[in-house]
XYZ file of C-alpha atoms in Angstrom:
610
model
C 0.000 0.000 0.000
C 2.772 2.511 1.143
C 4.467 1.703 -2.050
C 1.768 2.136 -4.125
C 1.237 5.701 -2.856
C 4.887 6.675 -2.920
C 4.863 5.347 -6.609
C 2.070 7.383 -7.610
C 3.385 10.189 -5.267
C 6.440 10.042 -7.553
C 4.600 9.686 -11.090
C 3.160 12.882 -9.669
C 5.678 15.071 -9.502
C 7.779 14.072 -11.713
C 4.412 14.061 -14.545
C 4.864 10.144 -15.290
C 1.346 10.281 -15.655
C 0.131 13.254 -17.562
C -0.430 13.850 -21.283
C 2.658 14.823 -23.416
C 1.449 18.448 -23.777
C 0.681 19.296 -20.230
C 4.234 17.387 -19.695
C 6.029 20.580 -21.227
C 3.597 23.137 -20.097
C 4.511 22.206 -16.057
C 7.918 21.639 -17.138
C 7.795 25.512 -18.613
C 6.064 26.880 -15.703
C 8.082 25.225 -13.374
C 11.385 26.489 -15.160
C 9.744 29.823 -15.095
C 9.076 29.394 -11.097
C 12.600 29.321 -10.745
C 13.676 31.865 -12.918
C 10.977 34.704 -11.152
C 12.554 33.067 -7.503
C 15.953 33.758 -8.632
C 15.156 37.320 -10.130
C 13.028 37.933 -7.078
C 15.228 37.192 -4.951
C 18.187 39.115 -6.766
C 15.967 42.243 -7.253
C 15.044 42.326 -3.710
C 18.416 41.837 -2.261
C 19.903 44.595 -4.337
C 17.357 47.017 -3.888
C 17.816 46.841 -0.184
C 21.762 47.044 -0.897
C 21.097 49.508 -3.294
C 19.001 51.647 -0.344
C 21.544 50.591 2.190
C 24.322 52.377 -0.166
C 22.518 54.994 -0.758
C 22.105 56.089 2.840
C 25.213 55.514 3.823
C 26.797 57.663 0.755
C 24.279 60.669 0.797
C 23.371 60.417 4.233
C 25.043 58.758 6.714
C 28.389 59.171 5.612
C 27.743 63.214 4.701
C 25.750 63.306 7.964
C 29.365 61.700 10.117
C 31.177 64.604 8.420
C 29.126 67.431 9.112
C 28.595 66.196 12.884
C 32.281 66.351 13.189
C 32.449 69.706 11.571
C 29.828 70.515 14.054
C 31.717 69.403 16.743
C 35.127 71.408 15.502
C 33.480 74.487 15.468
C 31.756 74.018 18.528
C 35.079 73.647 19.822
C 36.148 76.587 18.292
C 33.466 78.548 20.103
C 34.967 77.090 23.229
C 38.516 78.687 22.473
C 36.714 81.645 21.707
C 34.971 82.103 24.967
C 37.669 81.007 26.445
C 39.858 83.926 25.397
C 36.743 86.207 26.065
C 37.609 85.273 30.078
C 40.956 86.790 29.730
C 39.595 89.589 27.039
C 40.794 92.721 28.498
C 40.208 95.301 25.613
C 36.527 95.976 24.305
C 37.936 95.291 20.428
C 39.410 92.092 21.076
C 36.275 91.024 23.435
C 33.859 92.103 20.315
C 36.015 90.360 17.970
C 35.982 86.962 19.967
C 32.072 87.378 20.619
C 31.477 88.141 16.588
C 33.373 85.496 15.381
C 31.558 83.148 18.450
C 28.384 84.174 16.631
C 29.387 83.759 13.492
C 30.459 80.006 14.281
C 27.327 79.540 16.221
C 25.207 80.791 13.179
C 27.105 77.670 10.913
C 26.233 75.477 13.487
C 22.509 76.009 13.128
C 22.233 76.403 9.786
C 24.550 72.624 9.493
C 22.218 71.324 12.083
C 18.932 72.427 10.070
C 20.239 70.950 7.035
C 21.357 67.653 9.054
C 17.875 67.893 9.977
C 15.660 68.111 6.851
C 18.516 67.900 3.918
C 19.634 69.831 1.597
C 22.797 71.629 0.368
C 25.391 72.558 3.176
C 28.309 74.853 2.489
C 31.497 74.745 4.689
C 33.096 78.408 5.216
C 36.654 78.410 7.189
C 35.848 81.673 8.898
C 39.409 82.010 10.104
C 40.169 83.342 6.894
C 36.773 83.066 4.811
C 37.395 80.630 2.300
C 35.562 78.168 0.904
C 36.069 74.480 2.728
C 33.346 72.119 0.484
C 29.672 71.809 -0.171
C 27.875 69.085 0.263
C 24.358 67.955 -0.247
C 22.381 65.769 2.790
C 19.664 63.335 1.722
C 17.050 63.987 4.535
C 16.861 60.772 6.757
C 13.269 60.692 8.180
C 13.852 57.134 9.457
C 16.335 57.927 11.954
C 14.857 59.185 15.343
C 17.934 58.907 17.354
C 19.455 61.663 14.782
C 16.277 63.671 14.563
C 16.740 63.404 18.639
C 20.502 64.637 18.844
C 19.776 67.350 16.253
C 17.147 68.446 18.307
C 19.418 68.133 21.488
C 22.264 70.018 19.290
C 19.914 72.355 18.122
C 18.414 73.650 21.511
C 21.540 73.918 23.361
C 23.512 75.720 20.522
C 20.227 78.087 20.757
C 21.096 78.139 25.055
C 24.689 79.053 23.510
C 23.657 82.167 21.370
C 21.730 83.578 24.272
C 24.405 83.010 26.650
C 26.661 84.801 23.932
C 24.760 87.539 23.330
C 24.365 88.307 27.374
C 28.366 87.626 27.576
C 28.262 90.128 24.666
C 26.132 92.693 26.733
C 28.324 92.336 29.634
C 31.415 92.954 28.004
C 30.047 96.386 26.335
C 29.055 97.795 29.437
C 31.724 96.427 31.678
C 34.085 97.954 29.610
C 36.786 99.116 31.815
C 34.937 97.025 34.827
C 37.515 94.639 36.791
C 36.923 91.643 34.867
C 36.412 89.415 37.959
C 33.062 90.671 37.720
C 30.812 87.839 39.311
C 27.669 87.930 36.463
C 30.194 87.678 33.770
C 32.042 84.873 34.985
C 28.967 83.103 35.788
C 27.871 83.477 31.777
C 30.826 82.542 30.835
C 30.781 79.381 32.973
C 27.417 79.090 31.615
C 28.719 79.080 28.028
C 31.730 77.024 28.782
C 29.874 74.197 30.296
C 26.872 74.580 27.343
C 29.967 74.715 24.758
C 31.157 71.670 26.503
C 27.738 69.557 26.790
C 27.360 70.577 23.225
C 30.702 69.121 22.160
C 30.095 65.982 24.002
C 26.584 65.311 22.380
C 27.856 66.281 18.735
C 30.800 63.675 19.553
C 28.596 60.986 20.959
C 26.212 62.235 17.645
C 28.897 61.227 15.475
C 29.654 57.904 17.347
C 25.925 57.016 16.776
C 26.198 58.018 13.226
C 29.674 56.329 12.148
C 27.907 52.849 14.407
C 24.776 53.529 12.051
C 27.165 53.566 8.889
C 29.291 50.472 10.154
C 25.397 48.417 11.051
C 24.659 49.189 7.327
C 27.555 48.029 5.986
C 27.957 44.991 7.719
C 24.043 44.884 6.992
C 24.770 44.961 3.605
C 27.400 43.068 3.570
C 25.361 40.069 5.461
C 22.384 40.420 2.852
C 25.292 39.703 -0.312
C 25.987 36.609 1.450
C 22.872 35.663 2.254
C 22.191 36.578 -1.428
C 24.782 34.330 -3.065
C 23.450 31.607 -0.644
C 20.533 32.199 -1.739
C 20.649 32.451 -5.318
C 23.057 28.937 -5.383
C 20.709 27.349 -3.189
C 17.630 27.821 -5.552
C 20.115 27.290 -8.509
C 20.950 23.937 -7.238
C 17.301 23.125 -6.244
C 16.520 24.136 -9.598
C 18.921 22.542 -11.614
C 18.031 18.865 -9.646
C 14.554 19.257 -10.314
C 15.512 20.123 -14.110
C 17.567 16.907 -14.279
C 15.030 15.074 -12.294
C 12.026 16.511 -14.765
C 14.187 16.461 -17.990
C 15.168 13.030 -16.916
C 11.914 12.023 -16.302
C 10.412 13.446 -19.571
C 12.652 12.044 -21.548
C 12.454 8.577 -20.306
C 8.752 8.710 -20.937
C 9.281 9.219 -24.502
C 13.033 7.363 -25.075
C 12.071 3.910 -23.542
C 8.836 3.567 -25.291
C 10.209 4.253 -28.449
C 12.974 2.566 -28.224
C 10.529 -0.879 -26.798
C 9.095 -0.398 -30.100
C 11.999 -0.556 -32.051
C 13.238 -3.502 -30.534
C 9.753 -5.463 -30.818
C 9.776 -4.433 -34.506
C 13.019 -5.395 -34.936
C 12.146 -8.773 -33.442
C 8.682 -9.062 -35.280
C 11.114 -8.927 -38.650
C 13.598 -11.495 -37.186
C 9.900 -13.498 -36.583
C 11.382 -13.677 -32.886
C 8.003 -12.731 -31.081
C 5.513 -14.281 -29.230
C 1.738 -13.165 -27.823
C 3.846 -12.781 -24.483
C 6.104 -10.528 -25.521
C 4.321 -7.449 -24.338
C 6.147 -4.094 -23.992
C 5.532 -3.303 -20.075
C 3.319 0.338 -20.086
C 4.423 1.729 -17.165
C 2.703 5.427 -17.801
C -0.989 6.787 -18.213
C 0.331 9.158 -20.533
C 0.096 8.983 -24.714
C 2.932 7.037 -24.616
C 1.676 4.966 -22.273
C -1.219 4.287 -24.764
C 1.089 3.851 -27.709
C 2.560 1.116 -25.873
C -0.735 -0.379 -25.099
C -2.094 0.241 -28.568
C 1.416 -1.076 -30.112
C 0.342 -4.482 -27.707
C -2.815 -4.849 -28.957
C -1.676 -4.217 -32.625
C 1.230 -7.008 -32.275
C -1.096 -9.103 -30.466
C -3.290 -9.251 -33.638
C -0.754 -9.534 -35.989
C 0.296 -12.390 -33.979
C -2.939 -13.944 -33.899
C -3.101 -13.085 -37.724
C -0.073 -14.543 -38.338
C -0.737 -17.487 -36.165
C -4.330 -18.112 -37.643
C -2.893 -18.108 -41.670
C 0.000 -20.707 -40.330
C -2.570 -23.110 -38.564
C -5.144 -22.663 -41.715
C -2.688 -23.180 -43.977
C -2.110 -26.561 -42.177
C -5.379 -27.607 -42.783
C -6.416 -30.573 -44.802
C -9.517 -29.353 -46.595
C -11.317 -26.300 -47.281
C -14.573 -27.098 -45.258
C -11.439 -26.808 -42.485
C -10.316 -23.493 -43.494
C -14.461 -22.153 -43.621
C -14.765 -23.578 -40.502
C -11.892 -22.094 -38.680
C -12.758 -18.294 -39.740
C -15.975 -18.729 -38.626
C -14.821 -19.950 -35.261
C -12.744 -16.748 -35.216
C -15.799 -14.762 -36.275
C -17.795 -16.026 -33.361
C -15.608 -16.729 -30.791
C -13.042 -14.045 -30.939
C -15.098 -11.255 -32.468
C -18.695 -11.742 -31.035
C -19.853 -11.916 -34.548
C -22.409 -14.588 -33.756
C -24.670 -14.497 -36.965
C -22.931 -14.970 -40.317
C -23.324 -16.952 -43.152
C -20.249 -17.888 -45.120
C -21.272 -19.113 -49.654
C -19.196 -20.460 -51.849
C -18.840 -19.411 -55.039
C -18.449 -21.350 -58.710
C -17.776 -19.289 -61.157
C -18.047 -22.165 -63.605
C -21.551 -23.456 -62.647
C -22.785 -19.767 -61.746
C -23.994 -21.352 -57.974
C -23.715 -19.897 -54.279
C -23.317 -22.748 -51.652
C -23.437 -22.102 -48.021
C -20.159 -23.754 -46.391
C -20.555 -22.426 -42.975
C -22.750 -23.412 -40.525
C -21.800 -26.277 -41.796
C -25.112 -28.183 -43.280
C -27.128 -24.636 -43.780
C -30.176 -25.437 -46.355
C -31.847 -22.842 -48.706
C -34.295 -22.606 -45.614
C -31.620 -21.309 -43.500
C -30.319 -18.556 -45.490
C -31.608 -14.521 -45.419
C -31.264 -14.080 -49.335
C -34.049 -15.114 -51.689
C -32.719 -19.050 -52.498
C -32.269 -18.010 -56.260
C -28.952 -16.910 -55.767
C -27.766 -20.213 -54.972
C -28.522 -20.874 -58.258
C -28.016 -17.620 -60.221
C -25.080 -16.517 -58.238
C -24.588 -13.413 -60.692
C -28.180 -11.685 -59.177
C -25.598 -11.247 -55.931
C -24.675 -8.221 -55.770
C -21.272 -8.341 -54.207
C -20.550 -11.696 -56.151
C -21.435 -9.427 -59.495
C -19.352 -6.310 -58.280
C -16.635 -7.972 -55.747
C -17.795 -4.791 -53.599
C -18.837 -4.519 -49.513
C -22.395 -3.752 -49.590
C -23.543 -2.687 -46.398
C -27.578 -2.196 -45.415
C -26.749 -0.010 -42.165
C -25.079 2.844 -44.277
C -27.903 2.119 -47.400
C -31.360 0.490 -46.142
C -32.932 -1.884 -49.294
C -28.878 -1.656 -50.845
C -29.770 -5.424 -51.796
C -32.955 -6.720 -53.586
C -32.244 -10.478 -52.519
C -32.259 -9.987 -48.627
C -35.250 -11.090 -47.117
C -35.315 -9.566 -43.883
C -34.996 -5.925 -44.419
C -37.457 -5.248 -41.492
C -36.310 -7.170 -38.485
C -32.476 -7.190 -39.873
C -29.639 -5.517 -41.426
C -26.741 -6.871 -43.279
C -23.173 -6.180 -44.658
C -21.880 -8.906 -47.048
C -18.108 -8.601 -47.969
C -16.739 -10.708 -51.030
C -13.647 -12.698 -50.719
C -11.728 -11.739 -53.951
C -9.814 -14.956 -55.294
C -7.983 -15.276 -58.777
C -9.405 -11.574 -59.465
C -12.735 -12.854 -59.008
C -15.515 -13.323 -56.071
C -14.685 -16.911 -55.186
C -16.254 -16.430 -51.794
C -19.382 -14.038 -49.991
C -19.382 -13.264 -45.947
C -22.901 -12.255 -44.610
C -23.011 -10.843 -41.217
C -26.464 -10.501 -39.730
C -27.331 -7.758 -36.946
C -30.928 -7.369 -35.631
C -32.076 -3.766 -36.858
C -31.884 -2.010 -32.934
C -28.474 -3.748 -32.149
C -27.168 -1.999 -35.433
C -26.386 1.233 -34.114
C -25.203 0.361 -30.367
C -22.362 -1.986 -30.929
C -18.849 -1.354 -32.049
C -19.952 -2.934 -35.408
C -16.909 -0.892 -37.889
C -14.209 -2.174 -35.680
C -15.382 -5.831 -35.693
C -15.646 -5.768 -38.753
C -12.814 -4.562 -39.321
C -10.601 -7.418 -37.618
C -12.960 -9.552 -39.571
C -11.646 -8.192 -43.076
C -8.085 -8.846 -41.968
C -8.837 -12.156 -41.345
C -10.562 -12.523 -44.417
C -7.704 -11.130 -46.073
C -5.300 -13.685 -44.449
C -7.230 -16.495 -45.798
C -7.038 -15.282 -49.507
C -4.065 -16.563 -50.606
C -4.663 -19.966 -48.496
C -8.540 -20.767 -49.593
C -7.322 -20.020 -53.568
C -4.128 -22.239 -52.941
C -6.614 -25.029 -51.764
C -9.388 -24.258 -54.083
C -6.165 -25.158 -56.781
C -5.071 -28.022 -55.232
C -8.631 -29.167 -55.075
C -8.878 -28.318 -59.060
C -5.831 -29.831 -59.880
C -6.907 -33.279 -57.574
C -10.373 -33.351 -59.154
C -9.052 -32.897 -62.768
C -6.043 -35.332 -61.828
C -8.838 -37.948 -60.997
C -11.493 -37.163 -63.564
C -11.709 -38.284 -67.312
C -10.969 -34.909 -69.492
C -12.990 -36.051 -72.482
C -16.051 -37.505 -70.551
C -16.301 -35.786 -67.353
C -16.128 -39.210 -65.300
C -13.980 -40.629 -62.829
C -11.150 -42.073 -63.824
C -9.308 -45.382 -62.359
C -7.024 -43.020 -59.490
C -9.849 -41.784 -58.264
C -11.351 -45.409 -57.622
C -7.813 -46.383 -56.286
C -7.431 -43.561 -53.820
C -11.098 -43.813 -52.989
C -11.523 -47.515 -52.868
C -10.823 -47.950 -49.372
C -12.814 -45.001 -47.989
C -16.186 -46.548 -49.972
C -15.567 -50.096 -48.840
C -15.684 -48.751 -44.961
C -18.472 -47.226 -45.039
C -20.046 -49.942 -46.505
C -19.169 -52.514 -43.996
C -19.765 -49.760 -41.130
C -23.946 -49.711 -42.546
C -23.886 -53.078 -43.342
C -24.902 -52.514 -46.911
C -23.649 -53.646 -50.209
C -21.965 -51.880 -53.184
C -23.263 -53.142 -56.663
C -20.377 -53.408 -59.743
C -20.780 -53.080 -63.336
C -18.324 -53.218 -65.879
C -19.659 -51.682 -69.163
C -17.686 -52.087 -72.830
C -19.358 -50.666 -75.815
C -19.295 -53.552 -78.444
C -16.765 -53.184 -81.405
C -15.957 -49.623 -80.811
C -12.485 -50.347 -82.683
C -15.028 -50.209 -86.304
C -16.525 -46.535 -85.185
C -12.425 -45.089 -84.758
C -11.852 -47.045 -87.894
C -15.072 -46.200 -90.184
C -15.751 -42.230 -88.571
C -12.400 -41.330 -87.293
C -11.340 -40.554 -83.421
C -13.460 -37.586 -83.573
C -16.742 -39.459 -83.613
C -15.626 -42.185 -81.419
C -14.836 -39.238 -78.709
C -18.423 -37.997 -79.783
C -19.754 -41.829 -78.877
C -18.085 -42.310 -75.880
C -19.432 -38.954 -74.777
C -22.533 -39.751 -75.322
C -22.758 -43.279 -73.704
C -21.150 -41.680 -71.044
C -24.253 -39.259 -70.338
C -26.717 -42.326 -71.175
C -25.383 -44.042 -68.277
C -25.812 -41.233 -66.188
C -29.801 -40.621 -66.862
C -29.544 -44.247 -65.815
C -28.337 -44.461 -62.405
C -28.439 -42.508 -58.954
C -27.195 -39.100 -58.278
C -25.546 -40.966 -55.824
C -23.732 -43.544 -57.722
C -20.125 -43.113 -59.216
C -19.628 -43.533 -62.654
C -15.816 -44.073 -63.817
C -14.166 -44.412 -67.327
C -12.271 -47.732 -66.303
C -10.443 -48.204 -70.083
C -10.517 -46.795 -73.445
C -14.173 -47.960 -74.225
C -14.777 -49.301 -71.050
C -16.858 -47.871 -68.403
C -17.561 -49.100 -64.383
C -20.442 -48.005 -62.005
C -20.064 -48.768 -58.656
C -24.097 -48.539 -56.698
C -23.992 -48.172 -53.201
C -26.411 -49.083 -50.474
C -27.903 -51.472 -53.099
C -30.540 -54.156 -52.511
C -30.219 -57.472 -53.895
C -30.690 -57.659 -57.811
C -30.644 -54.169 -58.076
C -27.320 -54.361 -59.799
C -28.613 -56.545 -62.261
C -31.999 -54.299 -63.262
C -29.734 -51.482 -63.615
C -27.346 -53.252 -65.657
C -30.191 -53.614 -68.211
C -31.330 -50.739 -68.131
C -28.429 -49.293 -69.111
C -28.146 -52.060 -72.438
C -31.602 -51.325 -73.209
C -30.454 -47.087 -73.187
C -27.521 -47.532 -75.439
C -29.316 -50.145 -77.796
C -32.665 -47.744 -78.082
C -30.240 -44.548 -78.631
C -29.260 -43.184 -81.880
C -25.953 -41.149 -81.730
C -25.588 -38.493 -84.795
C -22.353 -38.262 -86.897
C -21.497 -35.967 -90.275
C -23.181 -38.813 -92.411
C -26.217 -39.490 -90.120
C -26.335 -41.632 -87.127
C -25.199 -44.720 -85.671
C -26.257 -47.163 -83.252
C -23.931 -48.820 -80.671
C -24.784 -52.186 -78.196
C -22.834 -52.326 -74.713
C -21.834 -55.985 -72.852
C -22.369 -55.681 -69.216
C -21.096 -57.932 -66.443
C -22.039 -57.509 -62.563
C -20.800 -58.464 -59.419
C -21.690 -57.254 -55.986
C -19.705 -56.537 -52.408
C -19.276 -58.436 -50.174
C -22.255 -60.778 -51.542
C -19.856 -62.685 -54.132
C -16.510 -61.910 -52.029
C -15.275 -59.832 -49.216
C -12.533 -58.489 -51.365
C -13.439 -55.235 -53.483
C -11.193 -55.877 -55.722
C -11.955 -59.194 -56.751
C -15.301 -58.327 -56.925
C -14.379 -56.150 -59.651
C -12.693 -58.922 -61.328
C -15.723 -60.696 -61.084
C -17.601 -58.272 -62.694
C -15.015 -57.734 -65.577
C -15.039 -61.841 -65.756
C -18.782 -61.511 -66.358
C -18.146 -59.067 -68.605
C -16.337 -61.340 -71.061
């Protein structure tokens, strides 16, 4: 059970059992998965490391610099108040407090910009030149900046006021000892605000170089966890690709290349009904295999069927054997299988064996008149499903419905196929395919049914008299033994005449050959009108002529004897110069009445004869 589901589990994802076309469409979609992870994954990671760079170029970075410009010139202010405690002349104390507020102005403005972004221009005011410029990318993420900015900010504003009262006092003190108690308590003021300022612009610029060394190592975590990534789902992709392409690829190499080898073996002849390609798949290949196993399974049973027909000994054999196949193997259960002469123009049913004119669905003429048939008369499949009434001889147009296919032998219709289907059943069974595997078995017994029908020609011509029609003496010698059995088996007897037509040497000698051919002819159809359809008549010599009566009763042999004197005496047979008149000497004998040997009975009769 377990196995079962991990097998199917299996022929799941790896599409064992889907059609061809969906196959390549998963396959696609799945290659495509991959592709959007991988670019996903790529795009995502660099956009963050794009961001990352970005903020640490135009803001962190530019935002570390100006922090510790910020904190230079705060320390500048500090030298500069410092100096302002020791000021002792009002020009040098203005100076000191100018240039204080000049430094504490650049702070602001840097610590604005630091605040919302923009452009920031550096000014050395020791001698008023130009330092840099540099633009800040606003960073509205970062409250701890936004906090020491606003920290900076309000105690460089504490710083200006202080300045501008140390500024006061040193304008009006002027002169004043300069131990004076308010101005050393500003400038404490200022010195300590100068120095708390200092201290939070360095411990800003801490925070902002840790910031910058978070993002980089930030960044430099999501590239590695990038690469990972990206080889992980490369390798994940890659073994499903094998497994898939693998997979696919199998399901269309091993079935093809089963094939080949069975064909290759079907031409070698080395294959057997058991020889099945295994069909492992639900897939069209899977049902190529399985159709390729039914197809080899036919020809097998084709080939098999032709091979055991061809071993059999008679045609009533070969008629009986396709209709076994009809029946058993097809399901076609109602057929009729005729015969046709072309030389006596007659239809005879040959299977069921021992069908009578009764039997039959056609009108009984064409048993007869086999050229009112109309597939004998075309050698055409007539079928009364695709064309109701197609065929004026079928009987049973309203309860039935036919399709009669010739058998085409020597270029002519040597045989006709019937199959019968009751008028509802026509249209609800598989009918075209049935009778399709029918027609290839017909076709398979062509060549074998015309070989025998030959052989059969070429036996009864071998054993028949060419000028009279009669047996001749093979026939009576292959025969002999057969008629004596079944004699013996009824327990009845066989009645022997020998027949010579007196001086018949005079009629070759008088008339020629050609009217002593014409005689014998012609005594030979007397004797006929005299005896049994039953009864064999043979040409046993050159004038001399032997019927053989069976299932006689005593003295019959006799009575017919003279009959058949009393025909050829009271029989006038014409020639060129009028007509002649012959006598015959008969001499009987009958088995086992005068002997139990056949032969001698003959003998006996010939004896008599004389």
């Amino acid at each position: 059970m377990r196995e079962g589901l991990l097998k199917r589990f299996l022929n799941f994802i790896t599409f064992v059992d889907l059609p061809l076309k969906k196959k390549f469409i998963l396959f696609s979609a799945g290659v495509l998965f991959w592709l959007i992870v991988m670019f996903t994954v790529s795009i995502t990671s660099n956009l963050y490391i794009k961001d990352s760079t970005s903020a640490i170029l135009h803001n962190i970075i530019p935002t570390e610099h100006v922090a510790q410009k910020v904190t230079r010139k705060f320390q500048k202010v500090n030298i500069a108040v410092q100096k302002l405690a020791g000021s002792t002349s009002a020009e040098e104390h203005d100076k000191l407090v100018g240039y204080s507020e000049i430094l504490l102005s650049d702070i602001q403005a840097f610590l604005i910009t630091l605040l919302n972004g923009g452009q920031l221009t550096d000014i050395d005011r020791d001698n008023e030149t130009l330092i840099e410029s540099i633009y800040i990318d606003p960073d509205n993420d970062s409250s701890v900046a936004k906090k020491y900015i606003t920290a900076l900010t309000t105690t460089a504003t504490e710083i200006t006021k202080s300045l501008k009262t140390v500024k006061t006092y040193g304008s009006s003190s002027l002169g004043v000892s300069g131990t004076d108690n308010a101005m050393i308590a500003t400038l404490k003021k200022l010195s300590d605000d100068l120095t708390e300022a200092a201290a939070l612009s360095t411990e800003f610029t801490t925070q902002t170089a840790k910031l910058s060394a978070f993002r980089a190592d930030k960044i430099s975590t999501i590239t590695g966890i990038n690469h990972y990534t990206l080889l992980t789902v490369l390798i994940i992709a890659l073994i499903l690709l094998i497994i898939f392409t693998t997979s696919i690829s199998d399901a269309i190499r091993h079935p093809v290349k089963a094939i080949t080898r069975q064909i290759n073996a079907y031409r070698e002849g080395d294959i057997t009904p058991s020889s099945k390609l295994p069909v492992r798949s639900k897939d069209e290949m899977g049902d190529l295999l399985t159709n390729f196993n039914d197809l080899m399974e036919e020809i097998h049973s084709l080939a098999n069927f032709k091979k055991v027909i061809e071993e059999d000994d008679t045609l009533d054999d070969v008629y009986s054997r396709l209709g076994s196949v009809f029946s058993s193997m097809l399901g076609l259960k109602d057929f009729i299988i005729y015969e046709v002469s072309s030389v006596k123009n007659e239809m005879t049913p040959v299977y069921p064996a021992g069908a009578s004119e009764t039997e039959i669905f056609c009108n009984d003429e064409i048993l007869h008149k086999a050229d009112i048939c109309k597939v004998k008369k075309t050698g055409h499949t007539i079928s009364s499903i695709a064309f109701p009434g197609v065929c004026r001889q079928f009987c049973h147009e309203e309860d039935k419905v036919h399709i009669c296919m010739p058998m085409i032998i020597g270029g002519k219709t040597g045989c006709v196929v019937q199959f019968l289907f009751q008028r509802e059943q026509a249209g609800k069974y598989d009918i075209n395919k049935r009778l399709f595997k029918a027609e290839q078995y017909i076709k398979e017994s062509l060549s074998v049914i015309q070989a025998k029908r030959l052989m059969n020609q070429l036996r009864e011509s071998a054993m028949r008299d060419s000028l009279t029609g009669l047996y001749n003496r093979r026939f009576l010698q292959d025969y002999a033994e057969t008629l004596v059995a079944g004699i013996l088996r009824r327990e009845k007897s066989i009645g022997i005449i020998m027949c010579d037509l007196d001086f018949f040497k005079q009629v070759n000698d008088m008339y020629g050959h050609n009217v002593g051919d014409i005689v014998l002819q012609k005594a030979a159809d007397i004797i006929k009108l005299c005896v049994r359809a039953s009864d064999l008549i043979i040409r046993f010599g050159g004038e001399e002529f032997m019927v053989i009566m069976l299932d006689i009763n005593e003295g019959d042999t006799l009575r017919v004897a003279e009959k058949i004197r009393e025909s050829i005496e009271r029989n006038k047979i014409s020639v060129s110069d009028g007509s002649i008149t012959k006598t015959i000497s008969l001499g009987v004998s009958e088995f086992p009445k005068d002997t139990d040997n056949f032969w001698q009975a003959i003998e006996y009769a010939d004896a008599a004869l004389y």
